[in-house]
Amino acid sequence: MKRLYQALTMLTAAAALAALALSFTLGSGPRAQSAVSQALIFTALAGFVALALLRGPRERAEAVGVSRRAGKSQPPLPKCDFTRVAANDEALQSLKELRDYLRHPEKYRRYGARMPAGVLLYGPPGTGKTLMAKALAGEAGVPFFALSGSDFVEKYVGVGASRVRELFKKARKAGKCVIFIDEIDALGKRRDDMSSDERDQTLNALLSEMSGFYTGDGVIVIAATNRIDALDPALLRPGRFDRQIEVGLPGRAQRLSILKLHSRNKPLEAGVDLEELAAQTVSMSGASLENLLNEAALAAAVRDAGAIGRSDLQAAFYKTVAGADRPITATDGERRIIATHEAGHALASRLLMPENRLARVSILPSGRGAAGYNLSIPAERVMVDKNQLENQICVLLAGRAAEQITFGDGALTAGASSDLARAAELASLMVNELGMAGEPAVSLKALARSCGGVSGAAEACKALLAQQYARVAGLLGEQAEALRALAGALTQAESLEGGRAVEIIDAHLSNERQKPA
Ligand code: ADP
Ligand code: ZN
């Protein structure tokens, strides 16, 4: 468990840098700001109403302990097989063994071999866990029963447990089959609206049903979660989900194979370079890649272009990451502020993290409610160090620093709020988890856990942020010429390809020696 925790912490730190480094300016200027909060409120309300509508009929079904959802079986899916899955080699290897078992359970019985009672696939959403479970059923030609852990989670004690039994009863009737339980963590962790009795009963029902298959009837239970850390340890014990397979985000080569797979049925223009796209799409899941290709195909179809071109793919890439461009509505004054803010991010990124590739700087409002954004593609790495984390904090704070340097204290905008929040998250990670502020051996969180009563985290984060803010503000001050030039170009063009932005920056750097490689 400890190792898992460490791995998770490392992952968080790595993810902080590996995630496509997007710096948004959330609605700079009061007008855009209110549009953003309106949009948020609207979404929240709509979500609530939809939830209430869904709840209504289900609660009636609960009263008699019958669920129309539990045990909903789908016919075998002959079309879904392993050829529809790219990457994920390790998971596929395991699933191929299981396919053999489903095809010939008697062979395994003869050898006295016991297949894992359950297989747990864990990893970020959209990495193909559901797809692989379906493909396994398809390959083996057996029915596929899919359910989500949240379907079991009910207010009334015993309902979840009876749903579990109902599901397994149906599965047993079907003979060999694959049972897929998505979001298994919903069963394994405490919910506010559910008594722990209910949770325990549901979980126990699942565990006892699973041990019923011990002799091997050809039933495979596959569960998926993106929160293995939140899972009840009871689920992971031997005889339960004792095979655990990580399904991580695809690396560059894997992204290429996913892109190739999903573009098989799509006409691509001759010059299209999927390798370039694979290199760009750092930290995207298989689902996002599939979505990106689909967006590009839609755009090409709308133009009736005959084939999907590079520009379709690039536009789809930005749309997938940041939301579609929308026409600019900011006043001239606001444009200058947004452009300066974004130029600050871009300049700091060029100076402090030249290994990252600047892809686009834009002051066009994005579909996600940003007033402008910077997109840079991080170099792929497995480890991050203190310098890199500090530099990332600087890049995040650079938008605000550029505003302050250029327009003074009075002009600070609300747009930097998410930058500040993310910088604070990184600072907290460094101070609380990684021992990277102050004493190198002190992780405040670990210390508090072992010794209790350690304080000072907030002060340490604050000092770290202030220090990094001063550093980046100093840097931008030295390079005020480049900042002005880039902001000016951005105000004019509204959106710049990263390569062009870098040219402008490099042409205006005050000190030749500082020019990054
Ligand atoms: P998860 O269950 O991990 O959240 P899904 O299996 O629902 O992810 O993936 C959604 C879609 O994304 C799939 O139907 C498929 O189109 C695409 N996809 C994800 N991962 C892969 C992959 N490794 N190979 C091919 N397609 C993938
Ligand atoms: Zn910003």
Coordinates of C-alpha atoms and ligand atoms in Angstrom, one line a residue:
M1 CA 0.0 0.0 0.0
K2 CA 2.8 2.3 0.8
R3 CA 4.5 1.6 -2.5
L4 CA 1.2 2.3 -4.2
Y5 CA 0.9 5.6 -2.4
Q6 CA 4.4 6.6 -3.4
A7 CA 3.7 5.6 -6.9
L8 CA 0.6 7.7 -6.9
T9 CA 2.4 10.7 -5.5
M10 CA 5.0 10.4 -8.2
L11 CA 2.3 10.1 -10.7
T12 CA 0.6 13.2 -9.6
A13 CA 3.8 15.1 -9.8
A14 CA 4.6 13.7 -13.2
A15 CA 1.1 14.2 -14.4
A16 CA 1.3 17.8 -13.3
L17 CA 4.0 18.3 -15.8
A18 CA 3.0 15.7 -18.4
A19 CA -0.5 16.9 -18.8
L20 CA -0.7 19.1 -21.8
A21 CA 0.4 22.3 -20.3
L22 CA -2.6 24.5 -20.9
S23 CA -2.7 27.9 -19.3
F24 CA -6.1 29.3 -19.5
T25 CA -7.2 32.8 -18.8
L26 CA -10.6 32.3 -17.5
G27 CA -12.7 35.2 -18.7
S28 CA -10.4 38.1 -18.2
G29 CA -12.4 41.2 -17.7
P30 CA -15.6 41.5 -15.8
R31 CA -17.9 40.8 -18.7
A32 CA -16.3 37.6 -19.7
Q33 CA -16.1 36.6 -16.1
S34 CA -19.8 36.9 -15.5
A35 CA -20.4 34.9 -18.7
V36 CA -18.2 32.1 -17.3
S37 CA -20.0 32.0 -13.9
Q38 CA -23.4 32.0 -15.7
A39 CA -22.3 29.1 -17.8
L40 CA -21.2 27.3 -14.7
I41 CA -24.4 27.9 -12.8
F42 CA -26.4 26.9 -15.8
T43 CA -24.6 23.6 -16.1
A44 CA -24.9 22.8 -12.5
L45 CA -28.7 23.4 -12.6
A46 CA -29.2 21.4 -15.7
G47 CA -27.2 18.5 -14.2
F48 CA -29.3 18.6 -11.0
V49 CA -32.6 18.5 -12.9
A50 CA -31.5 15.6 -15.0
L51 CA -30.4 13.7 -12.0
A52 CA -33.7 14.2 -10.3
L53 CA -35.6 13.0 -13.3
L54 CA -33.5 9.9 -13.4
R55 CA -34.0 9.2 -9.8
G56 CA -37.7 9.3 -9.9
P57 CA -38.6 6.0 -11.5
R58 CA -35.7 4.2 -10.1
E59 CA -36.7 4.8 -6.5
R60 CA -40.1 3.2 -7.2
A61 CA -38.3 0.1 -8.6
E62 CA -36.2 0.0 -5.4
A63 CA -39.2 -0.3 -3.2
V64 CA -39.7 -3.9 -4.3
G65 CA -36.0 -4.6 -4.6
V66 CA -36.2 -5.1 -8.3
S67 CA -33.9 -3.3 -10.6
R68 CA -34.5 -3.1 -14.3
R69 CA -30.9 -2.2 -14.8
A70 CA -29.2 -4.9 -12.8
G71 CA -28.4 -7.9 -14.9
K72 CA -29.3 -6.3 -18.2
S73 CA -27.5 -8.6 -20.5
Q74 CA -26.3 -7.8 -23.9
P75 CA -26.1 -10.4 -26.6
P76 CA -22.6 -11.6 -27.6
L77 CA -20.8 -9.0 -29.6
P78 CA -19.3 -10.9 -32.4
K79 CA -17.9 -7.7 -33.9
C80 CA -16.0 -6.6 -30.9
D81 CA -12.7 -8.4 -30.7
F82 CA -9.1 -7.8 -29.8
T83 CA -8.3 -6.2 -33.2
R84 CA -10.3 -3.2 -32.0
V85 CA -7.9 -2.6 -29.2
A86 CA -4.5 -0.9 -29.9
A87 CA -1.8 -0.5 -27.4
N88 CA -2.5 -1.9 -23.9
D89 CA -0.3 -4.9 -24.6
E90 CA 0.1 -6.1 -21.1
A91 CA -3.6 -6.1 -20.4
L92 CA -4.3 -7.7 -23.7
Q93 CA -1.9 -10.5 -22.9
S94 CA -3.7 -11.3 -19.7
L95 CA -7.1 -11.1 -21.4
K96 CA -5.9 -13.6 -24.1
E97 CA -5.2 -16.1 -21.4
L98 CA -8.7 -15.5 -20.1
R99 CA -10.1 -16.0 -23.6
D100 CA -8.5 -19.4 -23.7
Y101 CA -10.0 -20.2 -20.3
L102 CA -13.5 -19.2 -21.5
R103 CA -13.1 -21.3 -24.6
H104 CA -11.8 -24.4 -22.8
P105 CA -12.6 -24.2 -19.1
E106 CA -12.4 -28.0 -18.8
K107 CA -8.8 -27.9 -19.8
Y108 CA -8.0 -25.7 -16.9
R109 CA -10.0 -27.9 -14.6
R110 CA -8.1 -30.9 -15.7
Y111 CA -4.9 -29.3 -14.6
G112 CA -6.3 -28.2 -11.4
A113 CA -5.6 -24.6 -12.4
R114 CA -7.7 -21.9 -11.0
M115 CA -8.2 -18.7 -13.1
P116 CA -8.2 -15.5 -11.2
A117 CA -11.6 -15.0 -9.6
G118 CA -11.7 -11.5 -10.9
V119 CA -9.6 -9.2 -12.9
L120 CA -9.3 -5.6 -12.0
L121 CA -8.4 -3.1 -14.7
Y122 CA -7.3 0.2 -13.3
G123 CA -6.2 3.4 -14.9
P124 CA -7.5 6.8 -16.2
P125 CA -10.9 7.0 -17.9
G126 CA -11.0 6.4 -21.7
T127 CA -8.0 4.0 -21.8
G128 CA -10.1 1.2 -23.2
K129 CA -11.0 -0.8 -20.1
T130 CA -14.7 -1.3 -21.1
L131 CA -13.6 -1.9 -24.7
M132 CA -11.2 -4.7 -23.7
A133 CA -13.8 -6.4 -21.5
K134 CA -16.3 -6.3 -24.4
A135 CA -13.6 -7.6 -26.7
L136 CA -12.9 -10.5 -24.4
A137 CA -16.6 -11.5 -24.5
G138 CA -16.6 -11.1 -28.2
E139 CA -13.5 -13.2 -28.7
A140 CA -14.8 -15.9 -26.6
G141 CA -18.3 -15.7 -28.1
V142 CA -20.0 -15.4 -24.7
P143 CA -22.6 -13.0 -23.3
F144 CA -21.4 -9.7 -21.8
F145 CA -23.1 -8.4 -18.7
A146 CA -22.2 -4.8 -17.9
L147 CA -23.0 -2.8 -14.8
S148 CA -21.7 0.2 -13.1
G149 CA -20.8 0.1 -9.4
S150 CA -23.0 3.1 -8.9
D151 CA -26.0 1.0 -10.0
F152 CA -25.5 -1.0 -6.8
V153 CA -25.3 2.0 -4.5
E154 CA -28.7 2.6 -3.0
K155 CA -30.1 4.2 0.1
Y156 CA -31.9 1.2 1.4
V157 CA -30.0 -1.6 3.1
G158 CA -30.1 -4.8 1.2
V159 CA -31.1 -3.5 -2.2
G160 CA -27.6 -3.3 -3.6
A161 CA -26.9 -6.8 -2.3
S162 CA -30.0 -8.3 -3.9
R163 CA -29.0 -6.6 -7.2
V164 CA -25.7 -8.3 -7.0
R165 CA -27.3 -11.7 -6.4
E166 CA -29.7 -11.1 -9.2
L167 CA -26.9 -10.2 -11.6
F168 CA -25.0 -13.4 -10.8
K169 CA -28.1 -15.5 -11.0
K170 CA -28.6 -14.3 -14.6
A171 CA -25.0 -14.7 -15.4
R172 CA -25.0 -18.3 -14.1
K173 CA -28.0 -19.1 -16.2
A174 CA -26.1 -17.8 -19.2
G175 CA -23.4 -20.3 -18.6
K176 CA -20.0 -18.9 -19.7
C177 CA -20.0 -15.2 -19.7
V178 CA -18.1 -12.0 -18.9
I179 CA -19.4 -9.8 -16.1
F180 CA -18.1 -6.2 -16.3
I181 CA -18.5 -3.9 -13.3
D182 CA -17.4 -0.4 -14.1
E183 CA -16.6 2.1 -11.3
I184 CA -16.1 -0.7 -8.8
D185 CA -14.8 1.9 -6.4
A186 CA -18.4 3.1 -5.8
L187 CA -18.9 -0.2 -4.0
G188 CA -15.7 0.0 -2.1
K189 CA -15.8 3.4 -0.7
R190 CA -18.1 5.1 1.7
R191 CA -20.8 7.3 0.4
D192 CA -22.5 10.1 2.2
D193 CA -26.0 9.1 1.2
M194 CA -25.5 5.4 1.9
S195 CA -25.1 3.8 5.3
S196 CA -22.0 1.7 5.7
D197 CA -24.2 -1.3 6.4
E198 CA -25.6 -1.1 2.9
R199 CA -22.1 -0.8 1.4
D200 CA -20.8 -3.7 3.5
Q201 CA -23.8 -5.9 2.5
T202 CA -23.4 -5.1 -1.2
L203 CA -19.7 -5.7 -1.1
N204 CA -20.1 -8.9 0.9
A205 CA -22.7 -10.1 -1.6
L206 CA -20.3 -9.5 -4.4
L207 CA -17.4 -11.2 -2.7
S208 CA -19.5 -14.3 -1.8
E209 CA -20.9 -14.6 -5.3
M210 CA -17.4 -14.4 -6.7
S211 CA -16.1 -17.1 -4.4
G212 CA -19.0 -19.2 -5.7
F213 CA -17.2 -19.4 -9.0
Y214 CA -14.2 -20.8 -7.4
T215 CA -14.6 -24.1 -9.2
G216 CA -14.5 -22.4 -12.5
D217 CA -17.7 -22.4 -14.4
G218 CA -16.4 -20.1 -17.2
V219 CA -17.6 -16.9 -15.6
I220 CA -15.1 -14.1 -15.6
V221 CA -15.7 -11.0 -13.6
I222 CA -13.8 -7.9 -14.8
A223 CA -14.0 -4.7 -12.8
A224 CA -12.7 -1.3 -13.7
T225 CA -11.7 1.7 -11.7
N226 CA -9.7 4.8 -12.1
R227 CA -9.3 5.1 -8.3
I228 CA -7.6 2.0 -7.1
D229 CA -6.4 4.0 -4.1
A230 CA -10.0 4.4 -3.0
L231 CA -10.8 0.7 -3.3
D232 CA -11.8 -1.4 -0.2
P233 CA -8.8 -3.7 0.4
A234 CA -11.2 -6.6 0.8
L235 CA -11.7 -6.5 -2.9
L236 CA -8.0 -7.0 -3.6
R237 CA -7.4 -10.1 -1.5
P238 CA -6.5 -13.4 -3.0
G239 CA -9.5 -15.2 -4.4
R240 CA -11.1 -11.9 -5.3
F241 CA -9.9 -9.4 -7.8
D242 CA -6.5 -11.0 -7.5
R243 CA -5.3 -10.1 -10.9
Q244 CA -4.8 -6.4 -11.2
I245 CA -3.7 -4.9 -14.4
E246 CA -2.8 -1.3 -14.9
V247 CA -4.1 0.3 -18.0
G248 CA -2.2 3.6 -18.3
L249 CA -2.4 6.5 -20.7
P250 CA -0.8 5.6 -24.0
G251 CA 2.8 6.7 -24.7
R252 CA 3.8 8.1 -28.0
A253 CA 4.2 4.8 -29.9
Q254 CA 0.9 3.6 -28.4
R255 CA -0.9 6.8 -29.4
L256 CA 0.4 6.2 -32.9
S257 CA -1.1 2.7 -33.0
I258 CA -4.4 3.9 -31.6
L259 CA -4.5 6.7 -34.2
K260 CA -3.7 4.3 -37.0
L261 CA -6.4 1.9 -35.8
H262 CA -9.1 4.6 -35.7
S263 CA -8.2 6.1 -39.0
R264 CA -8.4 2.9 -40.8
N265 CA -11.9 3.7 -42.0
K266 CA -11.2 7.4 -42.6
P267 CA -9.7 8.9 -45.8
L268 CA -6.6 10.8 -44.9
E269 CA -4.9 13.3 -47.3
A270 CA -1.6 12.1 -48.7
G271 CA 0.6 14.4 -46.7
V272 CA -1.0 13.7 -43.3
D273 CA 1.5 12.7 -40.7
L274 CA 0.0 10.7 -37.9
E275 CA 3.4 10.5 -36.2
E276 CA 3.3 14.3 -35.7
L277 CA -0.1 14.0 -34.2
A278 CA 1.0 11.2 -31.9
A279 CA 3.9 13.4 -30.7
Q280 CA 1.5 16.3 -30.1
T281 CA -1.1 14.4 -28.2
V282 CA 0.8 13.9 -24.9
S283 CA -1.4 12.6 -22.1
M284 CA -4.5 12.0 -24.2
S285 CA -6.4 8.8 -23.7
G286 CA -7.5 6.4 -26.4
A287 CA -11.0 7.9 -26.1
S288 CA -9.7 11.4 -26.7
L289 CA -7.7 10.3 -29.7
E290 CA -10.7 8.6 -31.1
N291 CA -12.8 11.7 -30.5
L292 CA -10.1 13.9 -32.1
L293 CA -10.1 11.8 -35.3
N294 CA -13.9 11.9 -35.4
E295 CA -13.9 15.7 -35.0
A296 CA -11.5 16.0 -37.9
A297 CA -13.6 13.6 -40.0
L298 CA -16.7 15.7 -39.2
A299 CA -15.0 18.9 -40.3
A300 CA -13.8 17.3 -43.5
A301 CA -17.2 16.0 -44.2
V302 CA -18.8 19.4 -43.6
R303 CA -16.4 20.9 -46.1
D304 CA -17.0 17.9 -48.3
A305 CA -13.3 18.0 -48.8
G306 CA -12.7 14.4 -50.1
A307 CA -10.2 13.6 -47.5
I308 CA -9.1 14.7 -44.0
G309 CA -6.3 17.1 -44.1
R310 CA -3.7 18.3 -41.6
S311 CA -5.6 21.5 -40.9
D312 CA -8.7 19.4 -39.9
L313 CA -6.6 17.4 -37.6
Q314 CA -4.9 20.4 -36.0
A315 CA -8.2 22.2 -35.5
A316 CA -9.7 19.0 -34.0
F317 CA -6.6 18.8 -31.7
Y318 CA -7.1 22.3 -30.3
K319 CA -10.9 21.7 -30.1
T320 CA -10.4 18.5 -28.1
V321 CA -7.9 20.1 -25.7
A322 CA -9.3 23.6 -25.3
G323 CA -12.8 23.6 -26.9
A324 CA -13.6 25.2 -30.2
D325 CA -12.5 28.8 -31.0
R326 CA -15.2 31.3 -30.7
P327 CA -15.3 34.8 -32.2
I328 CA -13.6 37.4 -30.0
T329 CA -15.9 39.7 -28.1
A330 CA -13.5 41.5 -25.9
T331 CA -13.0 45.3 -26.1
D332 CA -9.7 46.6 -27.4
G333 CA -8.5 47.3 -23.9
E334 CA -9.4 43.8 -22.8
R335 CA -7.7 42.3 -25.8
R336 CA -4.4 44.0 -24.8
I337 CA -4.7 42.6 -21.3
I338 CA -5.5 39.1 -22.4
A339 CA -2.7 39.2 -25.0
T340 CA -0.3 40.4 -22.4
H341 CA -1.3 37.7 -20.0
E342 CA -1.0 34.9 -22.6
A343 CA 2.3 36.4 -23.9
G344 CA 3.6 36.2 -20.3
H345 CA 2.9 32.5 -20.1
A346 CA 4.4 31.9 -23.5
L347 CA 7.6 33.9 -22.8
A348 CA 8.1 32.2 -19.4
S349 CA 7.6 28.8 -21.0
R350 CA 10.1 29.6 -23.7
L351 CA 12.7 30.8 -21.2
L352 CA 12.2 28.3 -18.4
M353 CA 11.0 25.2 -20.1
P354 CA 12.5 25.3 -23.6
E355 CA 12.3 21.5 -23.8
N356 CA 8.5 21.9 -24.1
R357 CA 7.1 22.7 -27.5
L358 CA 4.9 25.7 -27.7
A359 CA 2.0 24.7 -29.9
R360 CA -0.4 27.6 -29.9
V361 CA -1.0 30.9 -28.2
S362 CA -4.4 32.4 -28.6
I363 CA -6.6 35.1 -27.4
L364 CA -9.7 33.7 -29.1
P365 CA -12.3 32.7 -26.5
S366 CA -12.4 28.9 -26.3
G367 CA -15.4 26.7 -26.1
R368 CA -14.5 25.9 -22.5
G369 CA -15.0 29.4 -21.3
A370 CA -11.4 30.6 -21.4
A371 CA -10.7 34.1 -22.7
G372 CA -7.4 32.9 -24.1
Y373 CA -4.9 30.1 -23.8
N374 CA -1.4 28.8 -24.2
L375 CA -0.9 25.3 -25.3
S376 CA 2.5 23.7 -24.9
I377 CA 3.4 20.1 -25.4
P378 CA 5.7 18.8 -22.7
A379 CA 8.6 16.6 -23.3
E380 CA 7.7 13.1 -22.2
R381 CA 9.4 12.2 -19.0
V382 CA 8.9 9.7 -16.2
M383 CA 10.4 11.8 -13.4
V384 CA 10.2 15.4 -12.4
D385 CA 12.6 17.3 -10.3
K386 CA 12.4 20.3 -8.1
N387 CA 13.7 22.7 -10.8
Q388 CA 11.0 21.6 -13.2
L389 CA 8.2 21.9 -10.7
E390 CA 9.4 25.4 -9.7
N391 CA 9.6 26.4 -13.4
Q392 CA 6.1 25.1 -13.9
I393 CA 4.9 27.3 -11.1
C394 CA 6.7 30.2 -12.7
V395 CA 5.0 29.5 -16.1
L396 CA 1.6 29.4 -14.3
L397 CA 2.2 32.7 -12.5
A398 CA 3.6 34.4 -15.6
G399 CA 0.3 35.5 -16.9
R400 CA -0.5 37.4 -13.7
A401 CA 3.1 38.7 -13.5
A402 CA 2.8 40.1 -17.1
E403 CA -0.4 41.9 -16.2
Q404 CA 1.1 43.4 -13.2
I405 CA 4.4 44.5 -14.9
T406 CA 2.6 46.0 -17.8
F407 CA -0.6 47.6 -16.4
G408 CA 0.2 47.9 -12.7
D409 CA -1.5 46.6 -9.5
G410 CA -4.9 48.2 -10.2
A411 CA -5.4 46.3 -13.5
L412 CA -5.0 42.8 -12.1
T413 CA -7.8 40.7 -13.6
A414 CA -9.9 37.9 -12.4
G415 CA -8.7 35.8 -15.3
A416 CA -5.7 34.5 -13.5
S417 CA -7.7 32.6 -10.8
S418 CA -7.2 29.1 -12.2
D419 CA -3.5 29.8 -12.8
L420 CA -3.2 30.7 -9.2
A421 CA -5.1 27.7 -8.1
R422 CA -2.9 25.3 -10.1
A423 CA 0.2 27.0 -8.9
A424 CA -1.0 26.5 -5.3
E425 CA -1.6 22.8 -6.0
L426 CA 1.9 22.4 -7.2
A427 CA 3.3 24.3 -4.3
S428 CA 1.3 22.1 -1.9
L429 CA 2.6 19.0 -3.6
M430 CA 6.2 20.2 -3.2
V431 CA 5.7 21.2 0.4
N432 CA 3.4 18.5 1.7
E433 CA 4.4 15.5 -0.2
L434 CA 7.7 15.8 -1.8
G435 CA 10.0 17.5 0.7
M436 CA 11.0 20.1 -1.9
A437 CA 10.6 23.3 0.1
G438 CA 12.8 24.1 3.1
E439 CA 14.4 20.9 4.5
P440 CA 14.9 18.3 1.8
A441 CA 14.0 15.5 4.1
V442 CA 10.7 16.9 5.3
S443 CA 7.4 16.0 3.8
L444 CA 5.0 17.8 6.0
K445 CA 2.2 15.4 5.4
A446 CA 4.2 12.3 6.2
L447 CA 5.6 14.1 9.3
A448 CA 2.1 15.0 10.5
R449 CA 1.0 11.4 9.9
S450 CA 3.8 9.9 11.9
C451 CA 4.3 12.6 14.6
G452 CA 1.1 14.6 14.6
G453 CA 0.6 18.2 15.1
V454 CA 2.9 19.6 12.4
S455 CA 1.8 22.9 11.0
G456 CA 3.2 25.5 8.8
A457 CA 2.2 24.1 5.5
A458 CA 0.3 27.2 4.4
E459 CA 3.1 29.5 5.3
A460 CA 5.6 27.3 3.4
C461 CA 3.4 27.2 0.3
K462 CA 2.9 30.9 0.5
A463 CA 6.7 31.6 0.7
L464 CA 7.4 29.2 -2.2
L465 CA 4.8 30.9 -4.3
A466 CA 6.0 34.4 -3.5
Q467 CA 9.6 33.4 -4.2
Q468 CA 8.7 32.0 -7.6
Y469 CA 6.4 34.9 -8.4
A470 CA 9.3 37.3 -7.8
R471 CA 11.6 35.1 -9.9
V472 CA 9.3 35.1 -12.9
A473 CA 8.3 38.7 -12.6
G474 CA 12.0 39.6 -12.6
L475 CA 12.6 37.5 -15.7
L476 CA 9.7 39.1 -17.6
G477 CA 10.9 42.5 -16.5
E478 CA 14.3 41.8 -18.0
Q479 CA 12.6 40.7 -21.2
A480 CA 9.9 43.4 -21.4
E481 CA 10.8 44.0 -25.0
A482 CA 9.9 40.4 -26.0
L483 CA 6.8 40.5 -23.8
R484 CA 5.6 43.6 -25.6
A485 CA 6.4 42.3 -29.0
L486 CA 4.6 39.1 -28.5
A487 CA 1.6 40.7 -26.9
G488 CA 1.4 43.1 -29.8
A489 CA 1.5 40.4 -32.4
L490 CA -1.1 38.4 -30.5
T491 CA -3.4 41.4 -30.3
Q492 CA -3.2 41.7 -34.1
A493 CA -3.3 38.1 -35.1
E494 CA -5.5 36.7 -32.3
S495 CA -3.9 33.3 -32.5
L496 CA -0.3 32.3 -33.2
E497 CA 1.2 28.9 -34.1
G498 CA 3.8 28.1 -31.5
G499 CA 6.7 28.2 -34.0
R500 CA 5.8 31.8 -35.0
A501 CA 5.4 32.9 -31.3
V502 CA 8.9 31.5 -30.6
E503 CA 10.4 33.4 -33.5
I504 CA 8.9 36.6 -32.2
I505 CA 10.2 35.9 -28.7
D506 CA 13.7 35.0 -29.8
A507 CA 14.0 38.0 -32.1
H508 CA 13.3 40.3 -29.1
L509 CA 15.2 38.7 -26.3
S510 CA 17.4 41.3 -24.6
N511 CA 20.4 39.1 -23.9
E512 CA 21.6 36.8 -26.7
R513 CA 23.2 34.5 -24.1
Q514 CA 19.8 33.8 -22.7
K515 CA 18.4 32.5 -26.0
P516 CA 17.3 28.9 -25.2
A517 CA 18.7 26.1 -27.3
Ligands
ADP1 P1 -12.6 3.2 -20.2 O1 -13.5 2.0 -20.0 O2 -11.2 2.9 -19.9 O3 -13.1 4.5 -19.6 P2 -13.5 2.9 -22.9 O4 -13.2 1.4 -23.1 O5 -14.9 3.2 -22.6 O6 -12.5 3.4 -21.8 O7 -13.0 3.7 -24.2 C1 -13.8 4.5 -24.9 C2 -13.4 4.5 -26.4 O8 -12.1 5.0 -26.6 C3 -13.4 3.1 -27.0 O9 -14.6 2.6 -27.4 C4 -12.4 3.2 -28.2 O10 -13.1 3.8 -29.3 C5 -11.4 4.3 -27.7 N1 -10.2 3.6 -27.1 C6 -9.8 3.8 -25.8 N2 -8.7 3.1 -25.6 C7 -8.4 2.4 -26.8 C8 -7.4 1.5 -27.2 N3 -6.4 1.2 -26.4 N4 -7.4 1.1 -28.5 C9 -8.4 1.5 -29.3 N5 -9.4 2.3 -29.0 C10 -9.4 2.8 -27.7
ZN2 ZN -3.2 32.3 -17.4

